[in-house]
mmCIF file of C-alpha atoms and ligand atoms in Angstrom:
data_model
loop_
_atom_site.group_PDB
_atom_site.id
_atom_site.type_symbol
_atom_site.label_atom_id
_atom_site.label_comp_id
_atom_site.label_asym_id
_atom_site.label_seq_id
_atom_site.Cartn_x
_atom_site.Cartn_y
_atom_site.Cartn_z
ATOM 1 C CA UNK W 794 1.741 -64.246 -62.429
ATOM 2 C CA UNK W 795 4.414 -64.942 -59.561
ATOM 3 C CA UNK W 796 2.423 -64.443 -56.007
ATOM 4 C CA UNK W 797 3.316 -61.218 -54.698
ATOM 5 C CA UNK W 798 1.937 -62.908 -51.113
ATOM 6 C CA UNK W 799 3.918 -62.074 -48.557
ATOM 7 C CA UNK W 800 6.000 -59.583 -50.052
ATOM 8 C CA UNK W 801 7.062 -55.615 -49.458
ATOM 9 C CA UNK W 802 6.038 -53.267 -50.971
ATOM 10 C CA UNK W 803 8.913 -50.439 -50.635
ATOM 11 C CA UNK W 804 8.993 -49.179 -53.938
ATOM 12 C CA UNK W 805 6.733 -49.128 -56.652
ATOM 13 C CA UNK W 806 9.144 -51.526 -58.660
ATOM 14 C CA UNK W 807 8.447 -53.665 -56.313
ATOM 15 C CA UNK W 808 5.565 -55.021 -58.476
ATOM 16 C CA UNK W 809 6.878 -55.720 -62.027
ATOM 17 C CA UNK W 810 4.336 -54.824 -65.172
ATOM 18 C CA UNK W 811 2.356 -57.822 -65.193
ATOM 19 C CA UNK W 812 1.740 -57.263 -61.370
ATOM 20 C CA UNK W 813 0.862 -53.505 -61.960
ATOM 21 C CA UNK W 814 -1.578 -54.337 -64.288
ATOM 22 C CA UNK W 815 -3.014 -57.243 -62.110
ATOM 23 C CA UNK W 816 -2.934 -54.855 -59.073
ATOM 24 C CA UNK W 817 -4.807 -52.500 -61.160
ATOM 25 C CA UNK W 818 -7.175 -54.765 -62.784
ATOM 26 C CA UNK W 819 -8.050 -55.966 -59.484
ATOM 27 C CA UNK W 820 -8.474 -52.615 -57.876
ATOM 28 C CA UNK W 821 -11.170 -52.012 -60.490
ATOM 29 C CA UNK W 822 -13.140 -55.512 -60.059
ATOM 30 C CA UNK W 823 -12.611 -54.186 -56.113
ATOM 31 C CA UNK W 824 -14.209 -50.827 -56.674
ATOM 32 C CA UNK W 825 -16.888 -52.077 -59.114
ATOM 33 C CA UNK W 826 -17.879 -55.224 -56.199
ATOM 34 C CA UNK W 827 -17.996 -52.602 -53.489
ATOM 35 C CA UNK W 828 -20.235 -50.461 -55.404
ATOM 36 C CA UNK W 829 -22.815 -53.134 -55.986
ATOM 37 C CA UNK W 830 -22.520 -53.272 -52.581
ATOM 38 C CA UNK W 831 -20.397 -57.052 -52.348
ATOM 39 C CA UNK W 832 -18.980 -57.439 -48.673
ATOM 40 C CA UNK W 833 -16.739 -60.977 -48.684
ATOM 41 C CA UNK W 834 -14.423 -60.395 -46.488
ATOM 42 C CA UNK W 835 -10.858 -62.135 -47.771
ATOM 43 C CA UNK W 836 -8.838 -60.278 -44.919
ATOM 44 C CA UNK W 837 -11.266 -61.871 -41.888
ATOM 45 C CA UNK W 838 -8.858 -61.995 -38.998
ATOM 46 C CA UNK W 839 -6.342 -60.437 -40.628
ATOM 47 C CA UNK W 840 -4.384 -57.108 -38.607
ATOM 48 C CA UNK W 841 -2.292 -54.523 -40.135
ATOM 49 C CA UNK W 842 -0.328 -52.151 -38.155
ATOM 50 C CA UNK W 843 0.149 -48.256 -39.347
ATOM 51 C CA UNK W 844 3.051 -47.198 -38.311
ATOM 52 C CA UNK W 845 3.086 -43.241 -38.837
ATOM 53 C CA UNK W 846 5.720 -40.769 -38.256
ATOM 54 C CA UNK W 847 3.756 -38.017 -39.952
ATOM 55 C CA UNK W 848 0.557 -37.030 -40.159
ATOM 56 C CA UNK W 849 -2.057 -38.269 -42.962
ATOM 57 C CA UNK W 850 -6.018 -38.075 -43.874
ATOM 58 C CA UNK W 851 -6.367 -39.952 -47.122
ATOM 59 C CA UNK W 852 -3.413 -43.026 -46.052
ATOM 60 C CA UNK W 853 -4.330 -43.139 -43.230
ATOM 61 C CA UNK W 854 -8.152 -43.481 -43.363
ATOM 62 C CA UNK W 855 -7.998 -45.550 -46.741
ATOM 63 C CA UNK W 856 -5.783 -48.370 -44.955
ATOM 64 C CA UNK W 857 -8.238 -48.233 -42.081
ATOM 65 C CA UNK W 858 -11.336 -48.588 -44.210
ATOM 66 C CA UNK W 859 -9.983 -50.529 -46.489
ATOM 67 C CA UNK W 860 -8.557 -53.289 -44.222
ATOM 68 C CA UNK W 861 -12.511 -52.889 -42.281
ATOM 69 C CA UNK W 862 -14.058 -53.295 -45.998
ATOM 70 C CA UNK W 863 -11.811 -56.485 -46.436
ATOM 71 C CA UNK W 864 -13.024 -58.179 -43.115
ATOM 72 C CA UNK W 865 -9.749 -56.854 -41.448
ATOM 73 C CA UNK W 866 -8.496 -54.905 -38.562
ATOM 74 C CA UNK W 867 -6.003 -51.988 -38.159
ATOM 75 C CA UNK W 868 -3.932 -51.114 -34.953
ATOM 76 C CA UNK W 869 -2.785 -46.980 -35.483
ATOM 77 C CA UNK W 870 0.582 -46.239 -34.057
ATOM 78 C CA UNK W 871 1.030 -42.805 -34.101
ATOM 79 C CA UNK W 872 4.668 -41.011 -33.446
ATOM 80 C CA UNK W 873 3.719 -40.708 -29.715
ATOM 81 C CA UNK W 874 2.834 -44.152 -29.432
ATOM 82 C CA UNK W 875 6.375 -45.936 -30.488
ATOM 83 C CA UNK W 876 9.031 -42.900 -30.767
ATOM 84 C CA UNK W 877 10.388 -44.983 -33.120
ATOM 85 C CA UNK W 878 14.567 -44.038 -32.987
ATOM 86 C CA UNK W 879 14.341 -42.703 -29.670
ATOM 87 C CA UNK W 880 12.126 -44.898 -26.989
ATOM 88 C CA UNK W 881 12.449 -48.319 -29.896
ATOM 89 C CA UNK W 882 14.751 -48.912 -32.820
ATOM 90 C CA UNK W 883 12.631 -49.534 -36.192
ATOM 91 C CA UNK W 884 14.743 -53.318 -36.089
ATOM 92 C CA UNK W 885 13.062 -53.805 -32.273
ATOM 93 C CA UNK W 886 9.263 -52.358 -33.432
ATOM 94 C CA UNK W 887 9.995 -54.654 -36.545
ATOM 95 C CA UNK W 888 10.642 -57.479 -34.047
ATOM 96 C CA UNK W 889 7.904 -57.250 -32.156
ATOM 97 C CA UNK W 890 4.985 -56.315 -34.309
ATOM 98 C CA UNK W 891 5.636 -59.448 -36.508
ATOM 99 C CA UNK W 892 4.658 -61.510 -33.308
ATOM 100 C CA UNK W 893 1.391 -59.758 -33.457
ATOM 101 C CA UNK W 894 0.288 -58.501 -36.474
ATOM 102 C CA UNK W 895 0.091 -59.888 -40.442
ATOM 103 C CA UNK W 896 1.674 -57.162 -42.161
ATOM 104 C CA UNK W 897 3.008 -53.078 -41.432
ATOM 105 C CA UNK W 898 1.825 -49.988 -43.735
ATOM 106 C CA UNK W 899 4.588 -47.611 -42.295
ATOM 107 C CA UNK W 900 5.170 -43.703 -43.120
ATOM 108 C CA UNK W 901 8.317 -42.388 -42.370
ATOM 109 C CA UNK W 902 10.869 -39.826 -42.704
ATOM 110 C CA UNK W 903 13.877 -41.279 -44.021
ATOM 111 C CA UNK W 904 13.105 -44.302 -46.636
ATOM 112 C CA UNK W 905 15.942 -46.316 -44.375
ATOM 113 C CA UNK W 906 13.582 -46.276 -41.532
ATOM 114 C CA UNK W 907 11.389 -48.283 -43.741
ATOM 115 C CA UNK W 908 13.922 -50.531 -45.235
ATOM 116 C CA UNK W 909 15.144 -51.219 -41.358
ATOM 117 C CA UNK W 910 11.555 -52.546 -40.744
ATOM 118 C CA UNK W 911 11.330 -54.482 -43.643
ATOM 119 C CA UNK W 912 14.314 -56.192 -43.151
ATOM 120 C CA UNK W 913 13.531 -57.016 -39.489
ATOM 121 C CA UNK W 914 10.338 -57.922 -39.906
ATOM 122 C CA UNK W 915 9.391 -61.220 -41.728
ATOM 123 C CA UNK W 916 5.634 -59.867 -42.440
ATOM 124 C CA UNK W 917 5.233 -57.274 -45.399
ATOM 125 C CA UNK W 918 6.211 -53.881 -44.960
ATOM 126 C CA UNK W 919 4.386 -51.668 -47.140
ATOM 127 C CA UNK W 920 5.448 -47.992 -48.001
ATOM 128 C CA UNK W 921 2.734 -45.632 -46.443
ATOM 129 C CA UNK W 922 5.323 -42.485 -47.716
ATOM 130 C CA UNK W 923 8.835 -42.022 -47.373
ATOM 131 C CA UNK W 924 10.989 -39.183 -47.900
ATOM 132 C CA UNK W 925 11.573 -41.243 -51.137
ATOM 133 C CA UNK W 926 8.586 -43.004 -52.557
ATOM 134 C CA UNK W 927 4.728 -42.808 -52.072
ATOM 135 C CA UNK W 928 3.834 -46.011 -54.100
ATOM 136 C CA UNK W 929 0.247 -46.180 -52.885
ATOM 137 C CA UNK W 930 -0.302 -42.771 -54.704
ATOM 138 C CA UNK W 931 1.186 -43.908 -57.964
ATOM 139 C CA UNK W 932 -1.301 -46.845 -57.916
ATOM 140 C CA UNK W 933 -4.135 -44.638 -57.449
ATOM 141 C CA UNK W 934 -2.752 -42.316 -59.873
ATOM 142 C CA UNK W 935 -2.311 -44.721 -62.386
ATOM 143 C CA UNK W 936 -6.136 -46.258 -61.812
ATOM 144 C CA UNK W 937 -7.479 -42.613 -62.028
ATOM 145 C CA UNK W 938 -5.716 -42.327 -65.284
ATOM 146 C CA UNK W 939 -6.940 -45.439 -66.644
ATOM 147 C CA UNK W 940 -10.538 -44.466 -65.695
ATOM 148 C CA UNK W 941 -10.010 -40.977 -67.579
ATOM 149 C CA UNK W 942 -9.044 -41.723 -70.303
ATOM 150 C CA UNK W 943 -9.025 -45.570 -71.107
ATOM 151 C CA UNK W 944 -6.231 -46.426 -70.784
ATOM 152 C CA UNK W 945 -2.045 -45.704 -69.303
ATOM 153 C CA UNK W 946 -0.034 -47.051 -72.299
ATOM 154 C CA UNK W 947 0.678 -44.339 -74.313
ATOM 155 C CA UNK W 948 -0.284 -41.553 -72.417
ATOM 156 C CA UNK W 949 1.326 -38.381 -72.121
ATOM 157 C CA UNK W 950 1.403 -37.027 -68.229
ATOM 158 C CA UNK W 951 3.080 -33.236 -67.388
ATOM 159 C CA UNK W 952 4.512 -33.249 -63.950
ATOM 160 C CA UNK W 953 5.002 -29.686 -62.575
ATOM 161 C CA UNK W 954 6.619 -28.598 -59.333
ATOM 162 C CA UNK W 955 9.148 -30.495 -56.985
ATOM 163 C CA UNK W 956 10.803 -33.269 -57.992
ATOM 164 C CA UNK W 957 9.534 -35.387 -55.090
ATOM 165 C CA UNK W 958 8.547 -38.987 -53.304
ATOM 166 C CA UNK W 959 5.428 -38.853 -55.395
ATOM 167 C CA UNK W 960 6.944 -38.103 -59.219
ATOM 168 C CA UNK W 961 9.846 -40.755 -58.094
ATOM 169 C CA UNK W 962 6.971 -43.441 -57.316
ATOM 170 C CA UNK W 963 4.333 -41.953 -60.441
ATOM 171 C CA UNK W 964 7.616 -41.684 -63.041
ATOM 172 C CA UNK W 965 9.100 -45.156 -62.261
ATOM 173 C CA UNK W 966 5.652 -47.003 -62.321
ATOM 174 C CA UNK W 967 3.815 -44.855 -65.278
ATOM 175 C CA UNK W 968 7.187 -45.553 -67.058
ATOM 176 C CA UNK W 969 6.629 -49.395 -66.709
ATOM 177 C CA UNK W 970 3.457 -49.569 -68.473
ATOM 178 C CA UNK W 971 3.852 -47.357 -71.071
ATOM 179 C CA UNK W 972 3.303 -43.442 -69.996
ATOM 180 C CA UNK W 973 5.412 -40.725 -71.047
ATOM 181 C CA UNK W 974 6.514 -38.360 -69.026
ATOM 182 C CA UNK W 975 7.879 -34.798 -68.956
ATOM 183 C CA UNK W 976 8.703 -33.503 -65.903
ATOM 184 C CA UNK W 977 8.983 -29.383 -65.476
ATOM 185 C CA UNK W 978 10.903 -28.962 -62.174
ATOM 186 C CA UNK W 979 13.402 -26.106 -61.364
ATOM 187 C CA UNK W 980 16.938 -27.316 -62.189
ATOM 188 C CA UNK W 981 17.889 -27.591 -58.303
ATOM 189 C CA UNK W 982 14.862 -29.470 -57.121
ATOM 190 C CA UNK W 983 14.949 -32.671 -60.176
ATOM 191 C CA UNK W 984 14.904 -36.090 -59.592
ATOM 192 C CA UNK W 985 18.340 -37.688 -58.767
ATOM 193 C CA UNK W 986 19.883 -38.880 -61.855
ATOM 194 C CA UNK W 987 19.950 -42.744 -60.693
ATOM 195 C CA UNK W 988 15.585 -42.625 -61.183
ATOM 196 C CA UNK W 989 16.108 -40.958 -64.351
ATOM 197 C CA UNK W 990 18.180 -43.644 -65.741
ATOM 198 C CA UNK W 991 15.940 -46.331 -64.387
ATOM 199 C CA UNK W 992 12.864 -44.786 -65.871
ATOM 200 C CA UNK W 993 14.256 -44.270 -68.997
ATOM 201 C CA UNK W 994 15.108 -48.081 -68.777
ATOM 202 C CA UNK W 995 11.683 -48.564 -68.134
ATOM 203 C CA UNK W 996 10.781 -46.671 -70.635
ATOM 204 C CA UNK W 997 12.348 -48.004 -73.514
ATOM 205 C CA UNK W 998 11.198 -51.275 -72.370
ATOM 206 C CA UNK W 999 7.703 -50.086 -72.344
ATOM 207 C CA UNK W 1000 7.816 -47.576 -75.757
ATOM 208 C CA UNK W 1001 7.144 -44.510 -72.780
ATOM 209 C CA UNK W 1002 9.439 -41.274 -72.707
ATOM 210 C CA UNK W 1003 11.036 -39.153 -69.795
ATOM 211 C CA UNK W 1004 11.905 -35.680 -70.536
ATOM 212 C CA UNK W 1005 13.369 -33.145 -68.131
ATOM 213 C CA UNK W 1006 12.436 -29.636 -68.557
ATOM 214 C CA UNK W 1007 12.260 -26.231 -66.631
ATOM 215 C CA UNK W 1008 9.390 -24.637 -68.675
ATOM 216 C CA UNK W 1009 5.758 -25.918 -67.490
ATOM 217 C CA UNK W 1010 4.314 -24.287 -70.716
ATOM 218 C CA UNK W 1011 6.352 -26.293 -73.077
ATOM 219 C CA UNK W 1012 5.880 -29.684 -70.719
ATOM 220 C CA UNK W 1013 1.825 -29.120 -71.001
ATOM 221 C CA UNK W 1014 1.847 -29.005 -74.801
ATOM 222 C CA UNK W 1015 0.770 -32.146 -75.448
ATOM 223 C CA UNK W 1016 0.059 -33.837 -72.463
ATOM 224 C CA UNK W 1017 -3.344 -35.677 -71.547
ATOM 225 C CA UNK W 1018 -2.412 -35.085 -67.649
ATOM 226 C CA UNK W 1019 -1.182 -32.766 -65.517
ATOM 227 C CA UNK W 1020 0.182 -33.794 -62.141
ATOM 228 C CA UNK W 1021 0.991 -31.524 -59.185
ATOM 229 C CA UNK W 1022 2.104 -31.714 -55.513
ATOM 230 C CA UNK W 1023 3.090 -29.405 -53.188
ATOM 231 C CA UNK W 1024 6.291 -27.543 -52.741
ATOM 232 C CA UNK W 1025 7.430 -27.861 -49.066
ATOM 233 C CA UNK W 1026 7.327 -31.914 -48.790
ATOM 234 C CA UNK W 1027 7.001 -33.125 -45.136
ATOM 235 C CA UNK W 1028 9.846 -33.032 -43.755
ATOM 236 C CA UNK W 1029 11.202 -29.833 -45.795
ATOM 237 C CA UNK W 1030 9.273 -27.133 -43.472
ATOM 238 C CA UNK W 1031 12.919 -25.449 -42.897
ATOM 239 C CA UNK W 1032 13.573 -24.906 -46.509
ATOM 240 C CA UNK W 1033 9.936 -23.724 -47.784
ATOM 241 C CA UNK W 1034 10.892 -19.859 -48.137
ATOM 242 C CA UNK W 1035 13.500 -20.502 -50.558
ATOM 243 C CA UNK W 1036 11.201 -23.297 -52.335
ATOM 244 C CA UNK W 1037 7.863 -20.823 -52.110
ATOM 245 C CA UNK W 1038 10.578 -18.089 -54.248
ATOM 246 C CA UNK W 1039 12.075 -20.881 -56.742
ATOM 247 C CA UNK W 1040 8.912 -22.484 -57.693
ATOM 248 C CA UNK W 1041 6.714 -19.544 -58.399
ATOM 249 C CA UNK W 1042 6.531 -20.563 -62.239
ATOM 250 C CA UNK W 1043 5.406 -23.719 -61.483
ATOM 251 C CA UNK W 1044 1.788 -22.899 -60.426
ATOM 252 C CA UNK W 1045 -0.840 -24.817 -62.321
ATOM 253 C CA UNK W 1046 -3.213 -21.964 -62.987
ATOM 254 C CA UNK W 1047 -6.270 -21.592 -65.855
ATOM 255 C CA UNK W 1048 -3.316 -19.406 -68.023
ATOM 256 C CA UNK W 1049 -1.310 -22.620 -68.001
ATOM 257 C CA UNK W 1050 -4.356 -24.828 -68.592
ATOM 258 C CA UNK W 1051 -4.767 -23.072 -71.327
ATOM 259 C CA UNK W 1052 -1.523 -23.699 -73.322
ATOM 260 C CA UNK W 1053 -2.582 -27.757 -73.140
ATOM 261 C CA UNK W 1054 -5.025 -29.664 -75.238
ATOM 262 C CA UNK W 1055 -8.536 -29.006 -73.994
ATOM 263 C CA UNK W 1056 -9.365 -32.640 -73.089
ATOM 264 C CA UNK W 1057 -6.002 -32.926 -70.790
ATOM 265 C CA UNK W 1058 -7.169 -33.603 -67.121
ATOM 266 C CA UNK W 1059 -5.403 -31.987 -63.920
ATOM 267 C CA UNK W 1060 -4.870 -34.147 -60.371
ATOM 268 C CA UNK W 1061 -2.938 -33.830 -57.632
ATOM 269 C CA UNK W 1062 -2.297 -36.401 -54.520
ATOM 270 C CA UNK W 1063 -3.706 -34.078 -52.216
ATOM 271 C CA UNK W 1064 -3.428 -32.213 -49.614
ATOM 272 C CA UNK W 1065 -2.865 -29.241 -51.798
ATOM 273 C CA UNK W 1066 -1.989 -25.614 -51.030
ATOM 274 C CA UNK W 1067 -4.889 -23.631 -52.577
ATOM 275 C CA UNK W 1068 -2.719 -20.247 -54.320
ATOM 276 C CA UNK W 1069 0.671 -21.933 -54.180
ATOM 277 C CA UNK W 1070 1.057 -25.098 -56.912
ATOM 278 C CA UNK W 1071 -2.146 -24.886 -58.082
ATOM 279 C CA UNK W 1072 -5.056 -22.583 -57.931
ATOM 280 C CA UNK W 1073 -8.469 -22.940 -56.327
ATOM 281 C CA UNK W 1074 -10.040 -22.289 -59.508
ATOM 282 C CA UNK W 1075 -7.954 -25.738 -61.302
ATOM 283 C CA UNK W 1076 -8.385 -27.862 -58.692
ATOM 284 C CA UNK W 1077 -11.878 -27.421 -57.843
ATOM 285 C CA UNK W 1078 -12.365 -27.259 -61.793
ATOM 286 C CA UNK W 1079 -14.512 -29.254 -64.264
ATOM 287 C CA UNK W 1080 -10.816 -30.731 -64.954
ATOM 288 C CA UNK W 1081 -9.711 -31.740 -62.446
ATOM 289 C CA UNK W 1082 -9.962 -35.610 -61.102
ATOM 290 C CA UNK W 1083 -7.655 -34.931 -57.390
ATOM 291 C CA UNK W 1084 -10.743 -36.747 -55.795
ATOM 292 C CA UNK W 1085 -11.114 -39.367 -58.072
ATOM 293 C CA UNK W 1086 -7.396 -40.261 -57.205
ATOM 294 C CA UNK W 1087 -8.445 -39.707 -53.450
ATOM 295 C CA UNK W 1088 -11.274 -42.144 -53.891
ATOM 296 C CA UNK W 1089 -8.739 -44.463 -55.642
ATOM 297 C CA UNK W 1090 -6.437 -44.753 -52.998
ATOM 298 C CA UNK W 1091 -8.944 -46.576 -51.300
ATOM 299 C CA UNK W 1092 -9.899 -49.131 -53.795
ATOM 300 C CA UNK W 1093 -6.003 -49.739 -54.592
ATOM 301 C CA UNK W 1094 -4.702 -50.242 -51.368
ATOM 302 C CA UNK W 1095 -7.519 -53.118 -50.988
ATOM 303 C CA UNK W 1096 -6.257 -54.712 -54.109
ATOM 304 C CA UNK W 1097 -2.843 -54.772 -53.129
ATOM 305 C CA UNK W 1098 -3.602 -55.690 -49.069
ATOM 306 C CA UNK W 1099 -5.889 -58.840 -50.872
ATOM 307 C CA UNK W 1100 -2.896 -59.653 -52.752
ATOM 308 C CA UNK W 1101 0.140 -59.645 -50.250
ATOM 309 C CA UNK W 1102 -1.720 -60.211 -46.612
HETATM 310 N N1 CP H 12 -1.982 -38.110 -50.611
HETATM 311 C C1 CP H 12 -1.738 -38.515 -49.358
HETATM 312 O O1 CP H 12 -0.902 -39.410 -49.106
HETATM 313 O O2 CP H 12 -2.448 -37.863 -48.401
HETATM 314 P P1 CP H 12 -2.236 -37.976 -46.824
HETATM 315 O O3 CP H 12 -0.893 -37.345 -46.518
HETATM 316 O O4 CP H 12 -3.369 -37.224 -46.216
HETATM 317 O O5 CP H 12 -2.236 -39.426 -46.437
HETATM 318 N N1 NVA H 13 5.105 -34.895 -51.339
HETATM 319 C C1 NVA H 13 4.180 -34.781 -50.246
HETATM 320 C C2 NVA H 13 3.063 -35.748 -50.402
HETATM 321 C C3 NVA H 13 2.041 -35.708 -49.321
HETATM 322 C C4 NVA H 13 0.965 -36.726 -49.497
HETATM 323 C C5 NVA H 13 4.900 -35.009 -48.923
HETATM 324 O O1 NVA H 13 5.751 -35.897 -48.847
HETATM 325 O O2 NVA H 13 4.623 -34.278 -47.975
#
């Protein structure tokens, strides 16, 4: 495999399939090493800024625990801290955290913010969420999937809701190694056509699928997983009436649970909205693995900070 050392990490196609799989694998050997309680520290010395325009539990803490687990530091930069567009341009915070630090794990609004870092900065620049992808999800996704049910190629995942940062990063990377994918997503709120024709690429490649549907009963059908997010993205809080009225039908409840196959498992990249895109009763289920995939983000950040710090 080419060394992904060094590199960004923008977009989940940043890693091609071998490297997803390695990423994976290595997430696993990670998590099973940690468990038997293994503390080499690969990282030692090591310091990884978090640049964060919004706020975050589960990124946040994972990069800070994971970089501690790996021997590493972390320095947090909050949106007070750096202002970034108004007191600093992301080119001039780019500039001058490369002179300190090995490598950036930035959330932002706009995905250009990100790109303008990575491009200024000669350290990686690894996507913490953008208005466009959330990468680190679809790894964990991916690795929670695996786990479930042994194994991604040829598995059949049911996206239902917005047609957001996390399908765009779970569609183009599930696509790559073999998943098919229908997506149930109110006409207005789909992916942008330019993803669909890359997964379907990917797909074809791979022997995966991407449909496109508006009915979440007819998308659950067969699938082995179904995948939720929220409605009102951050970012989005001026539009969330009119999304709260559009995507009423897209609640994963027990009545939709019931129209798929009885060993399908339900997640969701957290944090959810208990009532709106999925009920209490499905997420807190015997079904559902939305911690698992919490848990996971952990283990696959540290694979992929061992592999490009
Ligand atoms: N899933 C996820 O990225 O959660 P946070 O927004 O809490 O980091
Ligand atoms: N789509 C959500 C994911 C949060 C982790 C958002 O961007 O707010």
């Amino acid at each position: 495999m080419p060394t992904v050392r060094g590199r960004d990490f923008l977009s989940i196609c940043d890693l091609d399939p071998d490297e997803l799989r390695h990423v994976l694998d290595l997430a696993g050997e990670l998590k099973a090493r940690s468990r038997a309680g293994d503390r080499t520290a690969p990282l030692r010395g090591k310091v990884l800024a978090l640049v964060f325009e919004k706020p975050s539990l589960r990124t946040h803490t994972t990069f800070e625990v994971g970089m501690l687990q790996l021997g590493g530091h972390t320095v947090y930069l909050g949106p007070q801290d750096i202002q970034m567009g108004t007191r600093e341009s992301p080119p001039d915070v780019a500039r001058n955290l490369e002179r300190w630090v090995d490598g950036i794990a930035a959330r932002t609004f706009a995905h250009s913010t990100l790109e303008a870092l990575a491009e200024h900065a000669r350290i990686p620049v690894l996507n913490a969420l953008s208005d466009w992808e959330h990468p680190c999800q679809a790894l964990a996704a991916l690795l929670t999937v695996r786990e479930r049910l042994g194994r991604i190629e040829g598995i059949r995942l049911a996206w239902i809701g917005d047609g957001n940062n996390t399908l765009r990063s779970l569609v183009l990377g599930g696509t790559r190694l073999g998943m098919s994918i229908t997506m149930a997503t109110p006409k207005e709120y789909r992916l942008d056509s330019e993803t669909l024709v890359r997964a379907r690429a990917a797909a074809a490649a791979s022997g995966g699928a991407v449909e496109v549907t508006d009915d979440p009963a007819a998308a659950v059908r067969e699938a082995d997983v179904i995948y939720t997010d929220v409605w009102t993205s951050m970012g989005q809080e001026a539009t969330a009436d009119a999304r709260r009225r559009v995507f009423q039908r897209y609640q994963v409840n027990a009545a939709l649970l019931a129209r798929a196959p009885s060993h399908a498992v339900v997640t969701h990249c957290l944090p959810a909205h208990r009532g709106e895109e999925i009920t209490g009763e499905v997420l807190d289920g015997p079904r559902s693995a939305a911690l698992d995939e919490a848990e996971n983000r952990l283990h696959t950040q540290k694979a992929l900070l061992a592999e490009v710090l």
